[in-house]
Tab-separated table of C-alpha atoms in Angstrom:
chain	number	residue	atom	x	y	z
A	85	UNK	CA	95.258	102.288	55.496
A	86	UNK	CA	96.687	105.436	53.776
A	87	UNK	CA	97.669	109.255	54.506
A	88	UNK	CA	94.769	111.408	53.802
A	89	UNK	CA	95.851	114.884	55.044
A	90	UNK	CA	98.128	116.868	57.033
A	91	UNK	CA	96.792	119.286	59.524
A	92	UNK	CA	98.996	121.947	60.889
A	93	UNK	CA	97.329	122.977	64.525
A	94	UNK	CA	101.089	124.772	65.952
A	95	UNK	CA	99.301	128.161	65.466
A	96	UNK	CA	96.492	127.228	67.495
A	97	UNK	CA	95.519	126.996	71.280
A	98	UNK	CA	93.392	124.770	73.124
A	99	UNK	CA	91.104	124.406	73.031
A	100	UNK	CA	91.102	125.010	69.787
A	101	UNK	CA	94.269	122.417	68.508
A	102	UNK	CA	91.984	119.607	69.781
A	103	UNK	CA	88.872	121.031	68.061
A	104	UNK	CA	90.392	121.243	65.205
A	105	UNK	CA	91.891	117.713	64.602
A	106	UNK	CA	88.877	116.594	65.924
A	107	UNK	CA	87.062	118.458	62.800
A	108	UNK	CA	89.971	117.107	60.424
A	109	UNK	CA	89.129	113.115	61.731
A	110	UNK	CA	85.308	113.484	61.150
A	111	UNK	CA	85.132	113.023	57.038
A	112	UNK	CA	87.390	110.615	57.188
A	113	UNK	CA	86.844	106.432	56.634
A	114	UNK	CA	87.930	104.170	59.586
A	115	UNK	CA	91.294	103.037	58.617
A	116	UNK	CA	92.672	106.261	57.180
A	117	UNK	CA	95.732	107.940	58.615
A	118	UNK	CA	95.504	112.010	59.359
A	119	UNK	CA	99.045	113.300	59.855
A	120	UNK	CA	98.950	116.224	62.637
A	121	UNK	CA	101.691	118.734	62.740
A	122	UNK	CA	101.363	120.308	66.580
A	123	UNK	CA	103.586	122.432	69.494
A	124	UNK	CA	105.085	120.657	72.257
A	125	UNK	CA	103.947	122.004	75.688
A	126	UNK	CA	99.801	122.393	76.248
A	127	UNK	CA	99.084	120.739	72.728
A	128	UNK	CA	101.233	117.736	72.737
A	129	UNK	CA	99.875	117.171	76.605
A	130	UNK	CA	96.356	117.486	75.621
A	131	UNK	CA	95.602	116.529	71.301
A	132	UNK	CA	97.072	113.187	71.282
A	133	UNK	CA	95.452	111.890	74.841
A	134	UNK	CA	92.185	113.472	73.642
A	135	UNK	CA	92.278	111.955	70.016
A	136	UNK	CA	92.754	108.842	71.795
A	137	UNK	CA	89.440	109.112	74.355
A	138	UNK	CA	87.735	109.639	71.056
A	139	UNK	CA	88.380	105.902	69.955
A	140	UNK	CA	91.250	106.855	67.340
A	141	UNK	CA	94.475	105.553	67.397
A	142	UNK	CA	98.284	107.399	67.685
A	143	UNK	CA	100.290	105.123	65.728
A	144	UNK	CA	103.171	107.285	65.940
A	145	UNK	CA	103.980	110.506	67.433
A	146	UNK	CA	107.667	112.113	67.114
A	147	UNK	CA	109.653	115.763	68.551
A	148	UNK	CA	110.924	117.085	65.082
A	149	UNK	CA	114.047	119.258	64.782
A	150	UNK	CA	112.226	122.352	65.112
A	151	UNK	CA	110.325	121.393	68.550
A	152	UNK	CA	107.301	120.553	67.034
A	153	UNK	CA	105.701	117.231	67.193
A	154	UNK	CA	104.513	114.974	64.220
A	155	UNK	CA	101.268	112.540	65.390
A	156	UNK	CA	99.830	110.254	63.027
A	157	UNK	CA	96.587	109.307	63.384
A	158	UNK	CA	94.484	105.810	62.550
A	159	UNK	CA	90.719	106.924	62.387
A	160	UNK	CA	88.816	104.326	64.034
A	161	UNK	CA	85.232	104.211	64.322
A	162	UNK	CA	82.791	106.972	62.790
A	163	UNK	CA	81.918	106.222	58.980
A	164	UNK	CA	81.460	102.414	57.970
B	210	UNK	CA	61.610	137.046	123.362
B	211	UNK	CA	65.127	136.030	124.694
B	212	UNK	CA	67.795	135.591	122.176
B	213	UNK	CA	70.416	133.425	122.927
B	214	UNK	CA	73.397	134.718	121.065
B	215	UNK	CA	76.263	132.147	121.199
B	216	UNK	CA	73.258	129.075	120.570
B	217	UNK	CA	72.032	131.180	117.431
B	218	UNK	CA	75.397	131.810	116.365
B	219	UNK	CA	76.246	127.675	116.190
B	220	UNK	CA	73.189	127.392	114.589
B	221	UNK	CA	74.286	129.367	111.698
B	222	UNK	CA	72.430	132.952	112.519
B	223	UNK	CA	74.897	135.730	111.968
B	224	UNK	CA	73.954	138.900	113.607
B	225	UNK	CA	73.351	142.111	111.167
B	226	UNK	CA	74.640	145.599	111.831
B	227	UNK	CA	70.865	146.382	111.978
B	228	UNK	CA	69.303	146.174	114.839
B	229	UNK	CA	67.170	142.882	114.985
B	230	UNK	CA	68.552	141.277	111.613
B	231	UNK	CA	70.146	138.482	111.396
B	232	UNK	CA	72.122	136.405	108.350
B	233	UNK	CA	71.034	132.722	108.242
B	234	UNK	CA	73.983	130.703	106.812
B	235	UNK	CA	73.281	127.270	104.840
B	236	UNK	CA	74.494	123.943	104.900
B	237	UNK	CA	76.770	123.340	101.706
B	238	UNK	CA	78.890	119.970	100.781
B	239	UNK	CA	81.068	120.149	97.684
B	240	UNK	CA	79.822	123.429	96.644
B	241	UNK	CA	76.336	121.560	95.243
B	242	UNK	CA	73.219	122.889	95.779
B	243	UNK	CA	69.974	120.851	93.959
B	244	UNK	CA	67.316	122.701	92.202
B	245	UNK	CA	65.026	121.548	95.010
B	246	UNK	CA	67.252	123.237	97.360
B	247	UNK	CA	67.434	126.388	95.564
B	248	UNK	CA	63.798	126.632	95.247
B	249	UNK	CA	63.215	126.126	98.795
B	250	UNK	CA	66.062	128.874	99.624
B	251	UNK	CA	64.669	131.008	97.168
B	252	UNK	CA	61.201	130.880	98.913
B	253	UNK	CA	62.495	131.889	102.352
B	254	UNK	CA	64.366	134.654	100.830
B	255	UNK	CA	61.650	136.077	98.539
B	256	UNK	CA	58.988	135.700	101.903
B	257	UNK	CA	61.807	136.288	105.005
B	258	UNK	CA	64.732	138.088	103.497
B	259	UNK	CA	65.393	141.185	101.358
B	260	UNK	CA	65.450	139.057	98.045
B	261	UNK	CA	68.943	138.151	97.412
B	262	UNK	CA	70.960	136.025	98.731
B	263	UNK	CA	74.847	136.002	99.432
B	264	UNK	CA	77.034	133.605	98.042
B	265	UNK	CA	80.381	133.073	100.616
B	266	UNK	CA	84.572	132.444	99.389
B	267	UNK	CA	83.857	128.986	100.649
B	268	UNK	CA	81.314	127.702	98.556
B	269	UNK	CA	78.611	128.489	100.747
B	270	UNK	CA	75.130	130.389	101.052
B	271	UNK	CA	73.500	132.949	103.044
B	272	UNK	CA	70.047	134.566	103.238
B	273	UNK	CA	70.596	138.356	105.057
B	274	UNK	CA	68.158	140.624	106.672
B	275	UNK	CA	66.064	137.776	108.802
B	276	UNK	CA	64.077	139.495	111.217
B	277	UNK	CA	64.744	137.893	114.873
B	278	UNK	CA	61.021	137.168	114.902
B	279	UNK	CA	60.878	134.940	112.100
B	280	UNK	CA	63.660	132.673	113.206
B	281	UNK	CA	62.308	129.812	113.867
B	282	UNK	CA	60.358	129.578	110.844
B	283	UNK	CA	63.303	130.665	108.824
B	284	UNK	CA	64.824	127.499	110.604
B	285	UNK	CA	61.814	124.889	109.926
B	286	UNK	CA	61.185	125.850	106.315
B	287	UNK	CA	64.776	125.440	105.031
B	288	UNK	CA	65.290	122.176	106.985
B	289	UNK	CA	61.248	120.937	106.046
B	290	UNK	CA	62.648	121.787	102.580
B	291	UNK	CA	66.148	119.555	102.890
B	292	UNK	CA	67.966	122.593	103.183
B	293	UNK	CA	70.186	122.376	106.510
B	294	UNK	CA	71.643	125.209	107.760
B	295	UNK	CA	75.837	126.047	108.306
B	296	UNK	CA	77.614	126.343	111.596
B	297	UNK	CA	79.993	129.213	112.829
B	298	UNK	CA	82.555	129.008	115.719
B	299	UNK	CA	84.754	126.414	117.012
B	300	UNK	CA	83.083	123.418	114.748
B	301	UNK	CA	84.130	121.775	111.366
B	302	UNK	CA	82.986	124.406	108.803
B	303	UNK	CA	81.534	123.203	105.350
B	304	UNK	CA	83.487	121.395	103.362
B	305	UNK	CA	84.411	122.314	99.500
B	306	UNK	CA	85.455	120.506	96.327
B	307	UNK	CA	86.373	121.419	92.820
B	308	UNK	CA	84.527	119.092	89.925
B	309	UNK	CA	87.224	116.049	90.426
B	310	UNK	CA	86.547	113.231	88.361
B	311	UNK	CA	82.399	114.219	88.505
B	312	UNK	CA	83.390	115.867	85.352
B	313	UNK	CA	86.973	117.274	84.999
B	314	UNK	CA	89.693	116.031	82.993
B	315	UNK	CA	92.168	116.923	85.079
B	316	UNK	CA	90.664	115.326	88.088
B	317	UNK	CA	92.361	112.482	89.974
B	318	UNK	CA	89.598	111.400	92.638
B	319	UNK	CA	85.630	112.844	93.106
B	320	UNK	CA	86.468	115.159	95.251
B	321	UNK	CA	82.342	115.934	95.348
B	322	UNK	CA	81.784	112.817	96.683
B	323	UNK	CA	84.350	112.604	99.000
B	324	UNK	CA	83.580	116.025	100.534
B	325	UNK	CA	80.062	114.601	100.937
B	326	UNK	CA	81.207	111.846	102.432
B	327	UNK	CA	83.739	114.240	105.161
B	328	UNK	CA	81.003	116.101	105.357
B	329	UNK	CA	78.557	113.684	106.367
B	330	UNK	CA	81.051	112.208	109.156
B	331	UNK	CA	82.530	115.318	110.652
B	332	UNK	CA	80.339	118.634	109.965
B	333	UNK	CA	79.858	120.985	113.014
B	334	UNK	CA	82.091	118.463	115.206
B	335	UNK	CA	83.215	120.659	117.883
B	336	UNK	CA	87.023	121.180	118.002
B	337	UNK	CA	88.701	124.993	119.761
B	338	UNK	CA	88.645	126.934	116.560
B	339	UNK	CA	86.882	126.842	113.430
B	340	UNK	CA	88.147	124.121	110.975
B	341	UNK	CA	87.871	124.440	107.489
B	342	UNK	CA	88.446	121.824	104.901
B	343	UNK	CA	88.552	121.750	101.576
B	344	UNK	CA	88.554	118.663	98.603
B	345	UNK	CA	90.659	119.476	95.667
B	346	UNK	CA	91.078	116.881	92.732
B	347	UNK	CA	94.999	117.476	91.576
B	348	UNK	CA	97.120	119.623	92.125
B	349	UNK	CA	95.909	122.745	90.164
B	350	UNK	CA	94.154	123.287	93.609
B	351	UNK	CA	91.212	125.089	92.612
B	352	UNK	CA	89.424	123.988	96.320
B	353	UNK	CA	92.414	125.697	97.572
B	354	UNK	CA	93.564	123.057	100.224
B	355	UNK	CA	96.474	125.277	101.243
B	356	UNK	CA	94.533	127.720	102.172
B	357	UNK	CA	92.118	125.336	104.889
B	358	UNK	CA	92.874	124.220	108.009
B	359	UNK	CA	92.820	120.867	106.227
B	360	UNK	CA	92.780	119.676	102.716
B	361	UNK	CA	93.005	116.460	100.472
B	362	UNK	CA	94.723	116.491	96.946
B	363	UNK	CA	94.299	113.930	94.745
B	364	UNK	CA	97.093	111.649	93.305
B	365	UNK	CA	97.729	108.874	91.434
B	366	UNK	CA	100.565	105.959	90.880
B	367	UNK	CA	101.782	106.320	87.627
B	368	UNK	CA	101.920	102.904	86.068
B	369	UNK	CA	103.990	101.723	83.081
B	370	UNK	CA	102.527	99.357	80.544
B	371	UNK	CA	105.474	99.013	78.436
B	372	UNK	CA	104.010	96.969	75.578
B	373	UNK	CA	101.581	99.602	74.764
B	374	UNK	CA	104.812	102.454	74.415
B	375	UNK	CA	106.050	104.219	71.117
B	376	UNK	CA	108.423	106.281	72.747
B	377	UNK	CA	107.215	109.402	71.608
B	378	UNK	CA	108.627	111.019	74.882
B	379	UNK	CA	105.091	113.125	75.752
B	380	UNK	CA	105.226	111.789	79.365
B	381	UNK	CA	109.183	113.107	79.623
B	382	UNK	CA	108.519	116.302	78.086
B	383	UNK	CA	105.390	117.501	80.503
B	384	UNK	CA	106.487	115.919	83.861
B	385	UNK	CA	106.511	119.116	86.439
B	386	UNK	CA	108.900	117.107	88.182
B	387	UNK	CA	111.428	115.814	86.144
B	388	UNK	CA	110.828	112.469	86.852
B	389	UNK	CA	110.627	110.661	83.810
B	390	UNK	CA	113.864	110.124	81.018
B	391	UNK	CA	113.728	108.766	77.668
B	392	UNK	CA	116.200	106.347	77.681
B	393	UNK	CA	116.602	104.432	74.166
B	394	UNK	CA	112.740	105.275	73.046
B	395	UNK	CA	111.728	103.650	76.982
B	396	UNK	CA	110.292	105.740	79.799
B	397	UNK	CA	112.284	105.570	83.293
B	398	UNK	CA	110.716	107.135	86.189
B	399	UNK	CA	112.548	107.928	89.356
B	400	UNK	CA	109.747	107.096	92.465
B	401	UNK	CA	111.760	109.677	95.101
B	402	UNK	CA	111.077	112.696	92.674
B	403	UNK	CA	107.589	111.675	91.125
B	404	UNK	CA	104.931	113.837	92.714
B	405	UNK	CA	101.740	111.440	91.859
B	406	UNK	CA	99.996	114.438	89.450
B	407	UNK	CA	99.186	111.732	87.198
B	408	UNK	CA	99.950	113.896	84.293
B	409	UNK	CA	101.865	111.259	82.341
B	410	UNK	CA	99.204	109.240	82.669
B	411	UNK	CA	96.547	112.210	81.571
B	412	UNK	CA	99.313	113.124	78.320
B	413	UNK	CA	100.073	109.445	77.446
B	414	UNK	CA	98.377	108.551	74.479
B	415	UNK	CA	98.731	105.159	73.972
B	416	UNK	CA	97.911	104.586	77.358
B	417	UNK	CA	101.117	103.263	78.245
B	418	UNK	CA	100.701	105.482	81.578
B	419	UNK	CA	97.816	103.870	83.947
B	420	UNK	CA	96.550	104.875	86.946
B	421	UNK	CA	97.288	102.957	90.003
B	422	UNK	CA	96.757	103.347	93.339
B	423	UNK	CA	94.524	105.982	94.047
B	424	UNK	CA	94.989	108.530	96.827
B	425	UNK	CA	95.842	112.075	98.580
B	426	UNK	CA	98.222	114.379	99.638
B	427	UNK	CA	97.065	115.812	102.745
B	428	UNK	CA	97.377	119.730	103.547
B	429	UNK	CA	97.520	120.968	107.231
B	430	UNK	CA	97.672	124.301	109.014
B	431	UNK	CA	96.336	127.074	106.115
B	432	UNK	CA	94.560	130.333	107.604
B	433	UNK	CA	93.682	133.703	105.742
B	434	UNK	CA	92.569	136.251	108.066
B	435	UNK	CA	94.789	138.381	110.114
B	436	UNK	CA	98.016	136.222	110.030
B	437	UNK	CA	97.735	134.278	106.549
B	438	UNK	CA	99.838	131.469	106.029
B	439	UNK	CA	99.503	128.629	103.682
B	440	UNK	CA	99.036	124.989	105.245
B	441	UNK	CA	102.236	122.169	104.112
B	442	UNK	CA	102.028	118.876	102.836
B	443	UNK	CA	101.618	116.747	105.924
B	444	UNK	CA	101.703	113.320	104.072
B	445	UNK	CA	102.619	112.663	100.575
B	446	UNK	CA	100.498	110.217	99.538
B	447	UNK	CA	97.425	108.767	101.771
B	448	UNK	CA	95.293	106.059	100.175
B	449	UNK	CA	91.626	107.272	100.350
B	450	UNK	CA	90.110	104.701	102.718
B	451	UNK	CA	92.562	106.042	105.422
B	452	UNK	CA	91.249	109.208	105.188
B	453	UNK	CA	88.819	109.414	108.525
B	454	UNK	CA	91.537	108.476	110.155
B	455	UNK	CA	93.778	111.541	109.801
B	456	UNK	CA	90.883	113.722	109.833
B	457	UNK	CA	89.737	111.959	113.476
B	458	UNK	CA	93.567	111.936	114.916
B	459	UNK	CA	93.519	115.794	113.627
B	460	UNK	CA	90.390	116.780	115.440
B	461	UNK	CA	91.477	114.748	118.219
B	462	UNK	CA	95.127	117.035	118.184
B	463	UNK	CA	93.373	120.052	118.213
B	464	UNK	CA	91.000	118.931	120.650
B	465	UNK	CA	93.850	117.973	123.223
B	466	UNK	CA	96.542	120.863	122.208
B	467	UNK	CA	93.951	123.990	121.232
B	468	UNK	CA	93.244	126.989	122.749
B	469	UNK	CA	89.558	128.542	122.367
B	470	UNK	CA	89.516	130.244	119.011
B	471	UNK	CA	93.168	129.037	118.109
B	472	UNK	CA	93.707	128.510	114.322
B	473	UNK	CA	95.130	124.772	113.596
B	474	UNK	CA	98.015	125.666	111.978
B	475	UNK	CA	98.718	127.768	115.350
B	476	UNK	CA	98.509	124.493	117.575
B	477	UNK	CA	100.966	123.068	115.073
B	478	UNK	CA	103.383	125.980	115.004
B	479	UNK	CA	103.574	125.890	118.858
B	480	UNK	CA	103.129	121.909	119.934
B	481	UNK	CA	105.384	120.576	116.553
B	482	UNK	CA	104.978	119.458	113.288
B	483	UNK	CA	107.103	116.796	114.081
B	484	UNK	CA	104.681	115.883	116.707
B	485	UNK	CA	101.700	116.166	114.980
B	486	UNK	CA	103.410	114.138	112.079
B	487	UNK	CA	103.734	111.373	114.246
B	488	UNK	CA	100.384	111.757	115.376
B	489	UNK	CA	99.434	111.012	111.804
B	490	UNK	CA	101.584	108.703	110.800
B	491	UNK	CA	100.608	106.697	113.764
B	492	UNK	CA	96.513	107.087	112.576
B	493	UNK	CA	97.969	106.128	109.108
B	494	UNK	CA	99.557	103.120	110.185
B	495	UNK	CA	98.069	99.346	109.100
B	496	UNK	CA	96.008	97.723	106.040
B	497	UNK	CA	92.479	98.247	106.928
C-alpha cells in the first residue's frame, strides 16, 4: 500500500471532479493509495460517495485549513 | 351522427376550435411511453391526425385534429394497440414521476413504479374536480408534487453505523437542515430537525449513513391555473404501504366536502386543514 499521486480536482465541477478521479484511479494497482485534493460543497457531497460505488475505498477524508478537503483513496479492484 | 359532448370529453376527446376536430388525449403513467406504444400512436397520427402530436406539462400525450367521424376508430386502434386513452373533468388525472431510484442517484423510492401502481388503483376515479397527482423521488421535486392536487416525496431514515465512521464530517457539512454535529470526530443527529432527504446517507462515503425505513412526505392542495397556490406538507413521513390509504380517505374528503369543479386545495381551505389532517391521520393509523 503506498501514495501514488495527488490529484487536485478544487478547480473543477461535476461532473467533471468525479470524472476526473475516476481517470486518476484507473492506471493504478489494487492496493495503491491516490491522494485527492477537492472543494467542500457539491464535490465533497458527490467524489467520495461515488469513488466508493466504484468498489474503492476512502480511508481517510479531512476539511483542511483552507476549506478544502483531503480524501485518500485505496484502489480496490481493476488491475490484478 | 350525435355527439355526446360531456361522454367524449371523459373519454379523453378535447374539442378543437375547428369545427368538427377534436384532440384525443392518451393514457400516461410515470411519464413512460414503450416503443410499442409510440408506434401505435404514431400510426393513428400519421393516418387520423395532422402528423404531430402534442406533448402536455403533465407528462402526457395528445394527437390533435381528429375528425369527429373517425372517432371511434381513433378509439379502437390506440386501445387494440395497448395505448389507453386520458380522462378530463372531475376524475383522477394521470399520474407523473421523475426517474426515482429506476435510474437516479438522487432518488429515494421508484417513483415510476409507484405512479404505476396509483395509477393502476385510482385513474379516472370520479371525485368533484379534477385531481392531479404527481410521484417525485426526493426532494429536488422535479414531478413537482407542490404543484398537484396530491403528491408523494420520497424519504428515507438516516441510519448510523458507527463502526464504519472516520469522522470526516461530509454528512455535517451538506445537511440542508442542520441536523447533524460533529461532536469529537462522531456524528449526532437531532430526529425533530432531520427532514428524511437522505443526503447524509447519499454523501457518506464509508457508508456509515444507511437507509432505513423507506417512505413519503405527502403534498396536498397545489393548483396552477387562475388562483395558483402551492399544496403543504400534509404528513411528514408516510411509510409506502400506507399509501392507498391516504389517497382513498383523500378522494373520499373531496367526495363528501367538494363542490362540482372545486380544486382540492379549495375544499381544504374552506372545510380545515386541521380537519382533513385528522382525516389522514386517522387513514394512517395501525401496522398493516
Amino acid at each position: 500500500m503506498q501514495l501514488k499521486e495527488t490529484l487536485n480536482i478544487t478547480g473543477d465541477a461535476c461532473p467533471m471532479t468525479f470524472v476526473r478521479t475516476k481517470l486518476a484511479l484507473e492506471p493504478l494497482t489494487r492496493g495503491d493509495i491516490l491522494e485527492v485534493v477537492l472543494n467542500g460543497g457539491e464535490a465533497v457531497k458527490n467524489v467520495p460517495r461515488s469513488v466508493r460505488g466504484e468498489g474503492h475505498k476512502v480511508l481517510f477524508l479531512e476539511k483542511q485549513d483552507d476549506g478544502t478537503y483531503r480524501m485518500l483513496v485505496e484502489k480496490e479492484g481493476g488491475h490484478e | 351522427m350525435e355527439l355526446n359532448f360531456a361522454e367524449l370529453k371523459k373519454g379523453g376527446f378535447m374539442k378543437h376550435v375547428q369545427k368538427d376536430y377534436f384532440a384525443v388525449r392518451l393514457r400516461v403513467a410515470g411519464g413512460n411511453l414503450s416503443l410499442e406504444q409510440l408506434k401505435i400512436i404514431q400510426g393513428v397520427a400519421e393516418k387520423y391526425g395532422q402528423g404531430y402530436v402534442h406533448l402536455t406539462t403533465r407528462q402526457g400525450m395528445e394527437i390533435p385534429f381528429i375528425h369527429f367521424k373517425d372517432i371511434e376508430n381513433v378509439r379502437r386502434e390506440l386501445i387494440d394497440g395497448g395505448v389507453n386513452l386520458g380522462v378530463c373533468g372531475g376524475t383522477v388525472r394521470g399520474v407523473m414521476a421523475c426517474h426515482g431510484t429506476a435510474m437516479c442517484p438522487h432518488g429515494l423510492i421508484d417513483a415510476k413504479a409507484l405512479s404505476r401502481e396509483i395509477d393502476a388503483a385510482y385513474f379516472a376515479a370520479p371525485v368533484p374536480g379534477k385531481f392531479k397527482i404527481a410521484v417525485t423521488g426526493c426532494p429536488r421535486s422535479c414531478a413537482k408534487p407542490q404543484e398537484n392536487d396530491f403528491g408523494f416525496e420520497g424519504a428515507v431514515v438516516p441510519e448510523f453505523h458507527q463502526h464504519d465512521c472516520i469522522g470526516c464530517g461530509v454528512c455535517a457539512e451538506v445537511c440542508p437542515a442542520d441536523a447533524i454535529e460533529m461532536r469529537d470526530n462522531v456524528p449526532e443527529i437531532d430526529r425533530s430537525k432531520c427532514t428524511n432527504c437522505g443526503d447524509c446517507v447519499a454523501s457518506c462515503p464509508t457508508a456509515a449513513w444507511q437507509a432505513g425505513e423507506r417512505g413519503v412526505k405527502v403534498w396536498a392542495g397545489g393548483r396552477i391555473g387562475r388562483n395558483p397556490k402551492l399544496g403543504e406538507v400534509v404528513i411528514d413521513f408516510l411509510p409506502v404501504h400506507k399509501i392507498p390509504r391516504v389517497i382513498e380517505a383523500s378522494l373520499e374528503f373531496f367526495r363528501e366536502h367538494g363542490k362540482t369543479k372545486e380544486r382540492f386545495g379549495k375544499v381544504i381551505e374552506r372545510i380545515g386543514i386541521d380537519r382533513y389532517k385528522e382525516v389522514l391521520e386517522h387513514a394512517a393509523q395501525g401496522d398493516s
